[in-house]
mmCIF file of C-alpha atoms in Angstrom:
data_model
loop_
_atom_site.group_PDB
_atom_site.id
_atom_site.type_symbol
_atom_site.label_atom_id
_atom_site.label_comp_id
_atom_site.label_asym_id
_atom_site.label_seq_id
_atom_site.Cartn_x
_atom_site.Cartn_y
_atom_site.Cartn_z
ATOM 1 C CA MET N 360 -74.861 -49.926 -68.151
ATOM 2 C CA PRO N 361 -74.080 -53.542 -67.043
ATOM 3 C CA VAL N 362 -72.208 -52.366 -63.925
ATOM 4 C CA LEU N 363 -75.112 -50.147 -62.882
ATOM 5 C CA TYR N 364 -77.549 -53.047 -63.454
ATOM 6 C CA ASP N 365 -75.496 -55.288 -61.176
ATOM 7 C CA ARG N 366 -75.423 -52.603 -58.467
ATOM 8 C CA LEU N 367 -79.208 -52.142 -58.695
ATOM 9 C CA LEU N 368 -79.721 -55.908 -58.270
ATOM 10 C CA LYS N 369 -77.403 -55.995 -55.258
ATOM 11 C CA LEU N 370 -79.121 -52.906 -53.796
ATOM 12 C CA LYS N 371 -82.510 -54.627 -54.265
ATOM 13 C CA GLU N 372 -81.292 -57.656 -52.310
ATOM 14 C CA MET N 373 -79.884 -55.517 -49.519
ATOM 15 C CA PHE N 374 -83.127 -53.495 -49.353
ATOM 16 C CA ASN N 375 -85.154 -56.705 -49.008
ATOM 17 C CA SER N 376 -82.799 -57.916 -46.303
ATOM 18 C CA LYS N 377 -83.053 -54.588 -44.438
ATOM 19 C CA PHE N 378 -86.769 -53.761 -44.749
ATOM 20 C CA GLY N 379 -88.327 -57.124 -45.710
ATOM 21 C CA SER N 380 -89.860 -55.736 -48.893
ATOM 22 C CA ILE N 381 -88.983 -54.797 -52.521
ATOM 23 C CA PRO N 382 -88.200 -51.193 -53.574
ATOM 24 C CA LYS N 383 -90.763 -49.578 -55.892
ATOM 25 C CA PHE N 384 -88.125 -47.441 -57.679
ATOM 26 C CA TYR N 385 -84.483 -46.321 -57.694
ATOM 27 C CA VAL N 386 -82.949 -42.894 -58.191
ATOM 28 C CA ARG N 387 -79.473 -42.062 -59.390
ATOM 29 C CA ALA N 388 -77.472 -38.826 -59.424
ATOM 30 C CA PRO N 389 -73.865 -38.520 -60.539
ATOM 31 C CA GLY N 390 -70.875 -36.927 -58.864
ATOM 32 C CA ARG N 391 -69.098 -34.190 -60.760
ATOM 33 C CA VAL N 392 -65.575 -32.896 -61.274
ATOM 34 C CA ASN N 393 -64.741 -29.281 -61.942
ATOM 35 C CA ILE N 394 -62.320 -29.380 -64.828
ATOM 36 C CA ILE N 395 -61.462 -25.680 -64.512
ATOM 37 C CA GLY N 396 -62.919 -22.673 -62.721
ATOM 38 C CA GLU N 397 -62.222 -22.906 -58.981
ATOM 39 C CA HIS N 398 -63.651 -20.576 -56.340
ATOM 40 C CA ILE N 399 -65.193 -18.245 -58.879
ATOM 41 C CA ASP N 400 -68.832 -19.393 -58.965
ATOM 42 C CA TYR N 401 -69.690 -17.412 -55.813
ATOM 43 C CA CYS N 402 -67.986 -14.364 -57.391
ATOM 44 C CA GLY N 403 -70.462 -14.562 -60.255
ATOM 45 C CA TYR N 404 -68.305 -16.330 -62.886
ATOM 46 C CA SER N 405 -68.742 -19.471 -65.034
ATOM 47 C CA VAL N 406 -67.166 -22.814 -64.184
ATOM 48 C CA LEU N 407 -66.683 -25.940 -66.260
ATOM 49 C CA PRO N 408 -67.918 -29.053 -64.384
ATOM 50 C CA MET N 409 -68.385 -32.509 -65.850
ATOM 51 C CA ALA N 410 -70.666 -35.250 -64.548
ATOM 52 C CA ILE N 411 -68.632 -38.368 -63.768
ATOM 53 C CA GLU N 412 -69.602 -42.033 -63.893
ATOM 54 C CA GLN N 413 -69.458 -42.473 -60.095
ATOM 55 C CA ASP N 414 -72.824 -41.804 -58.492
ATOM 56 C CA VAL N 415 -75.277 -42.108 -55.592
ATOM 57 C CA LEU N 416 -78.124 -44.645 -55.874
ATOM 58 C CA ILE N 417 -81.193 -44.800 -53.636
ATOM 59 C CA ALA N 418 -83.699 -47.643 -53.480
ATOM 60 C CA VAL N 419 -87.135 -46.399 -52.339
ATOM 61 C CA GLU N 420 -90.389 -47.831 -51.074
ATOM 62 C CA PRO N 421 -93.219 -45.418 -50.158
ATOM 63 C CA VAL N 422 -95.050 -46.588 -47.037
ATOM 64 C CA LYS N 423 -98.463 -45.780 -45.535
ATOM 65 C CA THR N 424 -96.975 -44.578 -42.211
ATOM 66 C CA TYR N 425 -95.551 -41.057 -41.860
ATOM 67 C CA THR N 426 -92.104 -42.314 -40.953
ATOM 68 C CA LEU N 427 -89.019 -41.710 -43.058
ATOM 69 C CA GLN N 428 -86.417 -44.455 -42.604
ATOM 70 C CA LEU N 429 -82.927 -43.964 -44.074
ATOM 71 C CA ALA N 430 -80.239 -46.645 -44.238
ATOM 72 C CA ASN N 431 -76.873 -46.712 -45.968
ATOM 73 C CA THR N 432 -74.972 -49.687 -47.508
ATOM 74 C CA ASN N 433 -71.798 -48.257 -45.913
ATOM 75 C CA PRO N 434 -71.675 -49.249 -42.227
ATOM 76 C CA LEU N 435 -69.879 -46.023 -41.399
ATOM 77 C CA TYR N 436 -73.158 -44.157 -41.867
ATOM 78 C CA PRO N 437 -75.739 -45.144 -39.209
ATOM 79 C CA ASP N 438 -79.461 -45.645 -39.790
ATOM 80 C CA PHE N 439 -81.779 -42.675 -39.207
ATOM 81 C CA SER N 440 -85.549 -42.325 -38.880
ATOM 82 C CA THR N 441 -87.856 -39.362 -38.313
ATOM 83 C CA SER N 442 -91.375 -38.168 -38.970
ATOM 84 C CA ALA N 443 -91.803 -37.155 -42.612
ATOM 85 C CA ASN N 444 -93.852 -34.167 -41.516
ATOM 86 C CA ASN N 445 -91.496 -32.875 -38.866
ATOM 87 C CA ILE N 446 -88.164 -32.567 -40.615
ATOM 88 C CA GLN N 447 -85.530 -31.002 -38.319
ATOM 89 C CA ILE N 448 -82.029 -30.412 -39.649
ATOM 90 C CA ASP N 449 -79.219 -29.970 -37.127
ATOM 91 C CA LYS N 450 -76.959 -27.494 -38.874
ATOM 92 C CA THR N 451 -74.243 -27.838 -36.274
ATOM 93 C CA LYS N 452 -73.418 -31.444 -37.281
ATOM 94 C CA PRO N 453 -72.509 -32.554 -40.874
ATOM 95 C CA LEU N 454 -74.340 -35.904 -40.516
ATOM 96 C CA TRP N 455 -74.911 -37.849 -43.731
ATOM 97 C CA HIS N 456 -78.681 -37.983 -43.376
ATOM 98 C CA ASN N 457 -78.907 -34.189 -43.227
ATOM 99 C CA TYR N 458 -78.056 -33.973 -46.924
ATOM 100 C CA PHE N 459 -81.015 -36.232 -47.706
ATOM 101 C CA LEU N 460 -83.275 -34.153 -45.467
ATOM 102 C CA CYS N 461 -82.154 -30.955 -47.283
ATOM 103 C CA GLY N 462 -83.218 -32.358 -50.649
ATOM 104 C CA LEU N 463 -86.575 -33.518 -49.257
ATOM 105 C CA LYS N 464 -87.232 -30.214 -47.487
ATOM 106 C CA GLY N 465 -86.271 -28.190 -50.568
ATOM 107 C CA ILE N 466 -88.927 -29.926 -52.667
ATOM 108 C CA GLN N 467 -91.450 -29.751 -49.798
ATOM 109 C CA GLU N 468 -90.991 -25.978 -49.450
ATOM 110 C CA HIS N 469 -90.868 -25.322 -53.239
ATOM 111 C CA PHE N 470 -94.326 -26.883 -53.691
ATOM 112 C CA GLY N 471 -95.701 -25.748 -50.301
ATOM 113 C CA LEU N 472 -96.494 -29.326 -49.329
ATOM 114 C CA THR N 473 -97.701 -30.784 -46.020
ATOM 115 C CA ASN N 474 -98.616 -34.358 -45.091
ATOM 116 C CA LEU N 475 -95.748 -36.077 -46.807
ATOM 117 C CA THR N 476 -95.954 -39.855 -47.004
ATOM 118 C CA GLY N 477 -93.338 -41.972 -45.254
ATOM 119 C CA MET N 478 -90.773 -44.033 -47.088
ATOM 120 C CA ASN N 479 -88.005 -46.559 -46.648
ATOM 121 C CA CYS N 480 -84.760 -45.616 -48.411
ATOM 122 C CA LEU N 481 -81.467 -47.449 -48.826
ATOM 123 C CA VAL N 482 -78.577 -45.326 -50.073
ATOM 124 C CA ASP N 483 -75.515 -46.595 -51.945
ATOM 125 C CA GLY N 484 -72.690 -44.457 -53.331
ATOM 126 C CA ASN N 485 -69.286 -44.958 -54.969
ATOM 127 C CA ILE N 486 -68.179 -41.268 -55.013
ATOM 128 C CA PRO N 487 -65.227 -40.829 -52.617
ATOM 129 C CA PRO N 488 -66.533 -38.620 -49.750
ATOM 130 C CA SER N 489 -64.877 -35.267 -48.851
ATOM 131 C CA SER N 490 -62.885 -35.388 -52.081
ATOM 132 C CA GLY N 491 -64.342 -32.443 -54.000
ATOM 133 C CA LEU N 492 -66.408 -34.716 -56.323
ATOM 134 C CA SER N 493 -69.813 -33.534 -55.002
ATOM 135 C CA SER N 494 -70.902 -36.673 -53.214
ATOM 136 C CA SER N 495 -73.079 -34.539 -50.871
ATOM 137 C CA SER N 496 -74.637 -32.631 -53.800
ATOM 138 C CA ALA N 497 -75.428 -35.933 -55.503
ATOM 139 C CA LEU N 498 -77.187 -37.127 -52.333
ATOM 140 C CA VAL N 499 -79.200 -33.881 -52.112
ATOM 141 C CA CYS N 500 -80.198 -34.247 -55.838
ATOM 142 C CA CYS N 501 -81.205 -37.866 -55.268
ATOM 143 C CA ALA N 502 -83.293 -36.960 -52.230
ATOM 144 C CA GLY N 503 -85.112 -34.257 -54.239
ATOM 145 C CA LEU N 504 -85.835 -36.705 -57.052
ATOM 146 C CA VAL N 505 -87.003 -39.347 -54.540
ATOM 147 C CA THR N 506 -89.457 -36.840 -53.046
ATOM 148 C CA LEU N 507 -90.735 -35.735 -56.445
ATOM 149 C CA THR N 508 -91.263 -39.306 -57.564
ATOM 150 C CA VAL N 509 -93.064 -40.342 -54.389
ATOM 151 C CA LEU N 510 -95.381 -37.316 -54.801
ATOM 152 C CA GLY N 511 -95.887 -37.928 -58.533
ATOM 153 C CA ARG N 512 -94.620 -34.421 -59.274
ATOM 154 C CA ASN N 513 -92.291 -33.148 -61.992
ATOM 155 C CA LEU N 514 -89.718 -30.409 -61.882
ATOM 156 C CA SER N 515 -89.098 -29.286 -65.401
ATOM 157 C CA LYS N 516 -85.738 -27.977 -66.477
ATOM 158 C CA ALA N 517 -87.314 -24.495 -66.700
ATOM 159 C CA LYS N 518 -88.333 -24.801 -63.057
ATOM 160 C CA LEU N 519 -84.872 -25.950 -62.047
ATOM 161 C CA ILE N 520 -83.433 -22.818 -63.661
ATOM 162 C CA GLU N 521 -85.909 -20.663 -61.786
ATOM 163 C CA PHE N 522 -84.276 -21.590 -58.450
ATOM 164 C CA SER N 523 -81.286 -19.489 -59.361
ATOM 165 C CA PRO N 524 -80.307 -17.500 -62.445
ATOM 166 C CA LEU N 525 -78.357 -20.412 -63.901
ATOM 167 C CA ARG N 526 -77.390 -20.974 -67.523
ATOM 168 C CA ALA N 527 -75.721 -24.078 -68.918
ATOM 169 C CA THR N 528 -73.793 -24.346 -72.152
ATOM 170 C CA ASP N 529 -72.489 -27.618 -73.577
ATOM 171 C CA VAL N 530 -68.733 -27.744 -74.192
ATOM 172 C CA LYS N 531 -67.374 -30.506 -76.459
ATOM 173 C CA LEU N 532 -64.307 -32.014 -74.774
ATOM 174 C CA PRO N 533 -61.318 -33.393 -76.733
ATOM 175 C CA SER N 534 -61.799 -36.961 -78.015
ATOM 176 C CA GLY N 535 -58.063 -37.854 -77.896
ATOM 177 C CA ALA N 536 -57.731 -37.355 -74.176
ATOM 178 C CA VAL N 537 -59.262 -38.592 -70.940
ATOM 179 C CA PHE N 538 -59.680 -36.986 -67.560
ATOM 180 C CA VAL N 539 -58.121 -38.832 -64.658
ATOM 181 C CA ILE N 540 -59.165 -38.186 -61.062
ATOM 182 C CA ALA N 541 -56.721 -38.932 -58.236
ATOM 183 C CA ASN N 542 -57.629 -38.655 -54.577
ATOM 184 C CA SER N 543 -54.919 -37.069 -52.383
ATOM 185 C CA CYS N 544 -56.388 -39.011 -49.430
ATOM 186 C CA VAL N 545 -56.474 -35.754 -47.426
ATOM 187 C CA GLU N 546 -60.051 -34.917 -46.340
ATOM 188 C CA MET N 547 -61.134 -31.370 -45.800
ATOM 189 C CA ASN N 548 -63.919 -31.079 -43.212
ATOM 190 C CA LYS N 549 -65.963 -28.269 -44.755
ATOM 191 C CA ALA N 550 -67.934 -27.713 -41.549
ATOM 192 C CA ALA N 551 -64.826 -27.475 -39.353
ATOM 193 C CA THR N 552 -62.692 -25.087 -41.384
ATOM 194 C CA SER N 553 -63.016 -21.346 -41.484
ATOM 195 C CA GLN N 554 -60.741 -21.009 -44.536
ATOM 196 C CA PHE N 555 -63.576 -21.130 -47.073
ATOM 197 C CA ASN N 556 -65.580 -18.502 -45.181
ATOM 198 C CA ILE N 557 -62.582 -16.206 -45.044
ATOM 199 C CA ARG N 558 -61.994 -16.519 -48.804
ATOM 200 C CA VAL N 559 -65.634 -15.606 -49.547
ATOM 201 C CA MET N 560 -65.307 -12.514 -47.371
ATOM 202 C CA GLU N 561 -61.943 -11.576 -48.868
ATOM 203 C CA CYS N 562 -63.546 -11.619 -52.367
ATOM 204 C CA ARG N 563 -66.419 -9.450 -51.098
ATOM 205 C CA LEU N 564 -64.068 -6.914 -49.481
ATOM 206 C CA ALA N 565 -61.889 -6.839 -52.623
ATOM 207 C CA ALA N 566 -64.990 -6.102 -54.712
ATOM 208 C CA LYS N 567 -65.919 -3.230 -52.440
ATOM 209 C CA LEU N 568 -62.446 -1.676 -52.479
ATOM 210 C CA LEU N 569 -62.183 -2.004 -56.244
ATOM 211 C CA ALA N 570 -65.605 -0.346 -56.616
ATOM 212 C CA LYS N 571 -64.614 2.480 -54.300
ATOM 213 C CA TYR N 572 -61.338 2.992 -56.187
ATOM 214 C CA LYS N 573 -63.242 3.385 -59.448
ATOM 215 C CA ASN N 574 -65.781 5.798 -57.809
ATOM 216 C CA LEU N 575 -68.665 3.321 -58.065
ATOM 217 C CA GLN N 576 -71.472 2.923 -55.510
ATOM 218 C CA TRP N 577 -69.554 0.342 -53.446
ATOM 219 C CA ASP N 578 -71.825 -0.317 -50.441
ATOM 220 C CA ASN N 579 -74.238 -2.617 -52.375
ATOM 221 C CA VAL N 580 -71.475 -4.454 -54.286
ATOM 222 C CA LEU N 581 -71.115 -8.058 -53.095
ATOM 223 C CA ARG N 582 -69.255 -9.867 -55.910
ATOM 224 C CA LEU N 583 -66.237 -9.276 -58.087
ATOM 225 C CA ASP N 584 -68.201 -9.775 -61.307
ATOM 226 C CA GLU N 585 -70.421 -6.797 -60.377
ATOM 227 C CA VAL N 586 -67.423 -4.465 -60.484
ATOM 228 C CA GLN N 587 -66.503 -5.721 -63.969
ATOM 229 C CA ALA N 588 -70.095 -5.416 -65.164
ATOM 230 C CA LYS N 589 -70.448 -1.843 -63.849
ATOM 231 C CA LEU N 590 -67.203 -0.795 -65.498
ATOM 232 C CA GLY N 591 -68.006 -2.642 -68.751
ATOM 233 C CA ILE N 592 -64.436 -3.831 -69.239
ATOM 234 C CA SER N 593 -62.733 -7.178 -69.965
ATOM 235 C CA LEU N 594 -61.293 -9.611 -67.412
ATOM 236 C CA GLU N 595 -57.811 -8.719 -68.597
ATOM 237 C CA GLU N 596 -58.569 -5.041 -67.914
ATOM 238 C CA MET N 597 -59.936 -5.968 -64.449
ATOM 239 C CA LEU N 598 -56.551 -7.556 -63.684
ATOM 240 C CA LEU N 599 -54.869 -4.226 -64.509
ATOM 241 C CA VAL N 600 -57.382 -2.340 -62.295
ATOM 242 C CA THR N 601 -56.570 -4.807 -59.506
ATOM 243 C CA GLU N 602 -52.848 -4.054 -59.871
ATOM 244 C CA ASP N 603 -53.550 -0.333 -59.549
ATOM 245 C CA ALA N 604 -56.154 -0.421 -56.811
ATOM 246 C CA LEU N 605 -54.956 -3.098 -54.364
ATOM 247 C CA HIS N 606 -51.518 -3.887 -52.856
ATOM 248 C CA PRO N 607 -50.056 -7.372 -52.394
ATOM 249 C CA GLU N 608 -49.470 -6.855 -48.654
ATOM 250 C CA PRO N 609 -52.337 -8.117 -46.479
ATOM 251 C CA TYR N 610 -54.938 -5.620 -45.303
ATOM 252 C CA ASN N 611 -55.925 -5.348 -41.669
ATOM 253 C CA PRO N 612 -59.485 -4.258 -40.616
ATOM 254 C CA GLU N 613 -58.333 -0.712 -39.810
ATOM 255 C CA GLU N 614 -56.925 -0.177 -43.315
ATOM 256 C CA ILE N 615 -60.073 -1.540 -44.925
ATOM 257 C CA CYS N 616 -62.082 0.959 -42.851
ATOM 258 C CA ARG N 617 -59.822 3.832 -43.988
ATOM 259 C CA CYS N 618 -60.181 2.813 -47.612
ATOM 260 C CA LEU N 619 -63.979 2.627 -47.414
ATOM 261 C CA GLY N 620 -64.399 5.571 -45.031
ATOM 262 C CA ILE N 621 -66.255 3.553 -42.424
ATOM 263 C CA SER N 622 -65.812 2.720 -38.725
ATOM 264 C CA LEU N 623 -64.628 -0.614 -37.351
ATOM 265 C CA GLU N 624 -68.072 -1.147 -35.876
ATOM 266 C CA GLU N 625 -69.688 -0.632 -39.288
ATOM 267 C CA LEU N 626 -67.240 -3.086 -40.846
ATOM 268 C CA ARG N 627 -68.012 -5.717 -38.184
ATOM 269 C CA THR N 628 -71.754 -5.331 -38.125
ATOM 270 C CA GLN N 629 -72.617 -4.384 -41.731
ATOM 271 C CA ILE N 630 -70.051 -6.234 -43.863
ATOM 272 C CA LEU N 631 -68.212 -9.040 -42.018
ATOM 273 C CA SER N 632 -70.031 -12.265 -41.336
ATOM 274 C CA PRO N 633 -70.115 -13.606 -37.732
ATOM 275 C CA ASN N 634 -67.437 -16.199 -38.555
ATOM 276 C CA THR N 635 -65.032 -13.597 -40.029
ATOM 277 C CA GLN N 636 -65.374 -10.815 -37.438
ATOM 278 C CA ASP N 637 -62.208 -11.874 -35.614
ATOM 279 C CA VAL N 638 -60.022 -12.274 -38.707
ATOM 280 C CA LEU N 639 -56.972 -9.979 -38.470
ATOM 281 C CA ILE N 640 -55.633 -10.040 -42.067
ATOM 282 C CA PHE N 641 -57.302 -10.169 -45.446
ATOM 283 C CA LYS N 642 -55.406 -10.886 -48.692
ATOM 284 C CA LEU N 643 -57.529 -8.889 -51.119
ATOM 285 C CA TYR N 644 -55.059 -8.432 -53.989
ATOM 286 C CA GLN N 645 -54.299 -12.211 -54.240
ATOM 287 C CA ARG N 646 -57.946 -13.281 -54.110
ATOM 288 C CA ALA N 647 -59.079 -10.791 -56.753
ATOM 289 C CA LYS N 648 -56.122 -11.709 -59.056
ATOM 290 C CA HIS N 649 -57.069 -15.403 -58.785
ATOM 291 C CA VAL N 650 -60.729 -14.845 -59.500
ATOM 292 C CA TYR N 651 -60.319 -12.613 -62.559
ATOM 293 C CA SER N 652 -57.514 -14.721 -64.058
ATOM 294 C CA GLU N 653 -59.362 -17.998 -63.379
ATOM 295 C CA ALA N 654 -62.543 -16.592 -64.962
ATOM 296 C CA ALA N 655 -60.503 -15.717 -68.059
ATOM 297 C CA ARG N 656 -59.020 -19.257 -68.135
ATOM 298 C CA VAL N 657 -62.498 -20.778 -68.170
ATOM 299 C CA LEU N 658 -63.405 -18.684 -71.238
ATOM 300 C CA GLN N 659 -60.091 -19.589 -72.927
ATOM 301 C CA PHE N 660 -60.715 -23.306 -72.183
ATOM 302 C CA LYS N 661 -64.184 -23.122 -73.805
ATOM 303 C CA LYS N 662 -62.811 -21.244 -76.823
ATOM 304 C CA ILE N 663 -60.079 -23.897 -77.379
ATOM 305 C CA CYS N 664 -62.652 -26.677 -77.158
ATOM 306 C CA GLU N 665 -64.807 -24.945 -79.738
ATOM 307 C CA GLU N 666 -61.969 -24.217 -82.163
ATOM 308 C CA ALA N 667 -60.290 -27.633 -81.641
ATOM 309 C CA PRO N 668 -56.726 -26.805 -82.821
ATOM 310 C CA GLU N 669 -54.252 -29.671 -83.411
ATOM 311 C CA ASN N 670 -52.444 -28.968 -80.108
ATOM 312 C CA MET N 671 -55.752 -28.717 -78.240
ATOM 313 C CA VAL N 672 -54.855 -31.127 -75.413
ATOM 314 C CA GLN N 673 -51.539 -29.329 -74.793
ATOM 315 C CA LEU N 674 -53.261 -25.929 -74.713
ATOM 316 C CA LEU N 675 -55.977 -27.134 -72.317
ATOM 317 C CA GLY N 676 -53.311 -28.759 -70.107
ATOM 318 C CA GLU N 677 -51.444 -25.475 -69.879
ATOM 319 C CA LEU N 678 -54.580 -23.712 -68.685
ATOM 320 C CA MET N 679 -55.141 -26.406 -66.020
ATOM 321 C CA ASN N 680 -51.517 -26.021 -64.839
ATOM 322 C CA GLN N 681 -51.964 -22.226 -64.609
ATOM 323 C CA SER N 682 -55.184 -22.804 -62.635
ATOM 324 C CA HIS N 683 -53.389 -24.974 -60.090
ATOM 325 C CA MET N 684 -50.598 -22.408 -59.631
ATOM 326 C CA SER N 685 -53.166 -19.719 -59.012
ATOM 327 C CA CYS N 686 -55.127 -21.881 -56.547
ATOM 328 C CA ARG N 687 -51.891 -22.731 -54.709
ATOM 329 C CA ASP N 688 -50.201 -19.319 -54.680
ATOM 330 C CA MET N 689 -52.938 -16.687 -54.985
ATOM 331 C CA TYR N 690 -55.955 -18.370 -53.423
ATOM 332 C CA GLU N 691 -53.984 -20.622 -51.090
ATOM 333 C CA CYS N 692 -56.457 -23.456 -51.139
ATOM 334 C CA SER N 693 -54.068 -26.332 -51.896
ATOM 335 C CA CYS N 694 -52.105 -28.495 -49.491
ATOM 336 C CA PRO N 695 -48.680 -30.226 -49.670
ATOM 337 C CA GLU N 696 -50.144 -33.596 -50.617
ATOM 338 C CA LEU N 697 -52.171 -32.137 -53.470
ATOM 339 C CA ASP N 698 -49.169 -30.256 -54.766
ATOM 340 C CA GLN N 699 -47.125 -33.457 -54.691
ATOM 341 C CA LEU N 700 -49.849 -35.446 -56.445
ATOM 342 C CA VAL N 701 -50.201 -32.781 -59.173
ATOM 343 C CA ASP N 702 -46.408 -32.759 -59.718
ATOM 344 C CA ILE N 703 -46.369 -36.568 -59.971
ATOM 345 C CA CYS N 704 -49.215 -36.560 -62.501
ATOM 346 C CA ARG N 705 -47.445 -34.000 -64.713
ATOM 347 C CA LYS N 706 -44.124 -35.799 -64.589
ATOM 348 C CA LEU N 707 -45.744 -39.134 -65.505
ATOM 349 C CA GLY N 708 -47.525 -37.970 -68.649
ATOM 350 C CA ALA N 709 -50.419 -35.612 -67.870
ATOM 351 C CA GLN N 710 -50.591 -32.606 -70.162
ATOM 352 C CA GLY N 711 -52.126 -30.676 -67.295
ATOM 353 C CA SER N 712 -53.092 -31.327 -63.695
ATOM 354 C CA ARG N 713 -54.833 -29.246 -61.002
ATOM 355 C CA LEU N 714 -56.690 -29.507 -57.720
ATOM 356 C CA THR N 715 -60.432 -29.741 -58.113
ATOM 357 C CA GLY N 716 -63.226 -28.894 -55.684
ATOM 358 C CA ALA N 717 -62.811 -26.585 -52.727
ATOM 359 C CA GLY N 718 -59.224 -27.701 -52.151
ATOM 360 C CA TRP N 719 -57.305 -28.058 -48.816
ATOM 361 C CA GLY N 720 -57.403 -31.745 -49.693
ATOM 362 C CA GLY N 721 -59.571 -33.853 -51.961
ATOM 363 C CA CYS N 722 -58.745 -34.652 -55.574
ATOM 364 C CA ALA N 723 -56.618 -33.651 -58.513
ATOM 365 C CA VAL N 724 -57.914 -33.805 -62.066
ATOM 366 C CA SER N 725 -55.479 -34.417 -64.949
ATOM 367 C CA ILE N 726 -55.852 -34.363 -68.740
ATOM 368 C CA VAL N 727 -54.028 -37.377 -70.201
ATOM 369 C CA PRO N 728 -53.605 -38.429 -73.886
ATOM 370 C CA ALA N 729 -55.752 -41.555 -74.334
ATOM 371 C CA ASP N 730 -52.844 -43.677 -75.662
ATOM 372 C CA LYS N 731 -50.821 -43.005 -72.479
ATOM 373 C CA LEU N 732 -53.589 -43.878 -70.030
ATOM 374 C CA PRO N 733 -52.681 -47.457 -68.927
ATOM 375 C CA GLY N 734 -49.053 -46.589 -68.155
ATOM 376 C CA PHE N 735 -50.083 -43.318 -66.521
ATOM 377 C CA LEU N 736 -52.477 -45.021 -64.079
ATOM 378 C CA ALA N 737 -49.950 -47.718 -63.159
ATOM 379 C CA ASN N 738 -47.116 -45.249 -62.619
ATOM 380 C CA VAL N 739 -49.154 -42.758 -60.573
ATOM 381 C CA HIS N 740 -50.423 -45.606 -58.396
ATOM 382 C CA LYS N 741 -46.872 -46.720 -57.738
ATOM 383 C CA ALA N 742 -45.456 -43.209 -57.192
ATOM 384 C CA TYR N 743 -48.176 -41.794 -54.911
ATOM 385 C CA TYR N 744 -50.268 -44.591 -53.419
ATOM 386 C CA GLN N 745 -47.702 -47.405 -52.888
ATOM 387 C CA ARG N 746 -45.608 -45.533 -50.334
ATOM 388 C CA SER N 747 -43.110 -47.560 -48.366
ATOM 389 C CA ASP N 748 -44.468 -46.159 -45.103
ATOM 390 C CA GLY N 749 -47.981 -47.467 -45.865
ATOM 391 C CA SER N 750 -49.444 -44.158 -44.666
ATOM 392 C CA LEU N 751 -52.351 -44.073 -47.117
ATOM 393 C CA ALA N 752 -55.344 -46.167 -46.107
ATOM 394 C CA PRO N 753 -56.263 -48.548 -49.025
ATOM 395 C CA GLU N 754 -59.980 -47.713 -48.830
ATOM 396 C CA LYS N 755 -59.260 -44.003 -49.437
ATOM 397 C CA GLN N 756 -57.017 -44.628 -52.460
ATOM 398 C CA SER N 757 -58.838 -43.580 -55.538
ATOM 399 C CA LEU N 758 -57.374 -43.212 -59.021
ATOM 400 C CA PHE N 759 -59.583 -43.570 -62.072
ATOM 401 C CA ALA N 760 -60.191 -42.352 -65.587
ATOM 402 C CA THR N 761 -63.598 -40.969 -66.294
ATOM 403 C CA LYS N 762 -65.519 -39.667 -69.259
ATOM 404 C CA PRO N 763 -68.612 -37.396 -69.115
ATOM 405 C CA GLY N 764 -71.300 -39.334 -67.275
ATOM 406 C CA GLY N 765 -75.082 -39.233 -67.575
ATOM 407 C CA GLY N 766 -77.356 -37.071 -65.525
ATOM 408 C CA ALA N 767 -79.893 -37.879 -62.785
ATOM 409 C CA LEU N 768 -82.301 -40.738 -63.481
ATOM 410 C CA VAL N 769 -85.304 -42.573 -61.980
ATOM 411 C CA PHE N 770 -85.599 -46.334 -62.538
ATOM 412 C CA LEU N 771 -88.986 -47.922 -61.898
ATOM 413 C CA GLU N 772 -89.170 -51.507 -60.632
ATOM 414 C CA ALA N 773 -90.774 -53.597 -63.382
#
C-alpha cells in the first residue's frame, strides 16, 4: 500500500494547512465497477460488481463545537459548513457535500442519535466522477464510517445486511486476465436526465402486464423478478413468456390501460411516478427482454468462474459482449462514444467489452488477457484518447487496469 501511504501523508499536510491541526483518523472506501449485470438490480436480480483500487479518502478531526466543516482537495468542489445537529439536504441540487450529509444522516437516523459532535473533514478522491464507478457511493460510505468512528459505534456486517435484504457471494475471477476500465469522457448528469426514471417505470409496467397475461394478481407486482418467482419458472422460460405476452412496438398509455383494465386517471395517479406521468411511449418488450437475458448472463458468468474451463476468458468475454449489445439495443442506455470505445477495445485485444454503470456516458469495462495488457493500453490510448481534434479534455481521460480492490477501512493516526 505504498501509494496509499503517500496519499495519506499528503492529505495530512493539506489538512494541517487547511485547518491548522492534525487529523485524528482517516477513512477509505473504494469505487466499484459492475463487471456484468446492468439495470437489473432494481428489478430484483443479482449483479456482479468488483471493488476497484481507486477510492475516496477522508481525513477527520472531531471538534468540540457543533460545526461540521467539509473541504475537498479538488478546487472544483467548494468548502461547506453547517451545524452538525441541523443537517438539511437540498435534493434539488446534486452538490458534492450532499453525498457526505446523506451518509452522516443515515447513521444518525439508524441509531436515533441527537447532539452530534462537530468535525473537520478533508476529502480526497481519485475515482473519475460521473463515470459509473460509484464515486458518490464511496463518498456516502466514507461519511457513514466517519460518523460511526467519531461516535465510537460499530455497524456489524449483520447490521449492514439488515438495511436491505442483501446477500453477497464471492466469485473467483480468472487469474490469466485483467479488467481494464476506460472512460468515454461523456458525463451523464443523473439528476438532470429522465431516462433512468423512465426505464424503471417501463420495467414496472412490463412486470404488471406480464403478471396480468399469466392471470396473476398484478396490481401489487412492482418488479420483474416477482413475476418469475410467482410462476416458478426459469429466466429462459420468462423470455418465452415475454415473447408471447408483449409486442416489440412501443405501448402508449391508452393501450397499457386497456391491457390492465384501468382508466388513464388510475394509471397516472396509482402507477406512474410524477416524473413519468407525461411520457407518451413505453418500450415494455425491449426492457423485459434485457432484464431477463441480463439476469441469465450474470448466472452464466458466475457458473463459468466456478467451473474454470480452459477457454474461460473467451466465454466470459462473449457474455460481456452480449451484455453490451443488450444495453445498447434493448435497454437503450449507451451512447455513440461508448459504442465506439467498446468497438475499439474489442478490435485491439479485449476478449469482451461493455458499458458499465448506468450508461448514457461513463465507462467501459473490458476483459483482457494479462500478457496483452501493455500493448492494449497503449493502443486504446492512441485510438480513442489521442484524437487529432483534441476534443477530449486531458483531465477526463482515464484508462487503467484494475484488480479486485480492498473494502472500506479506518486508519487511526498513530
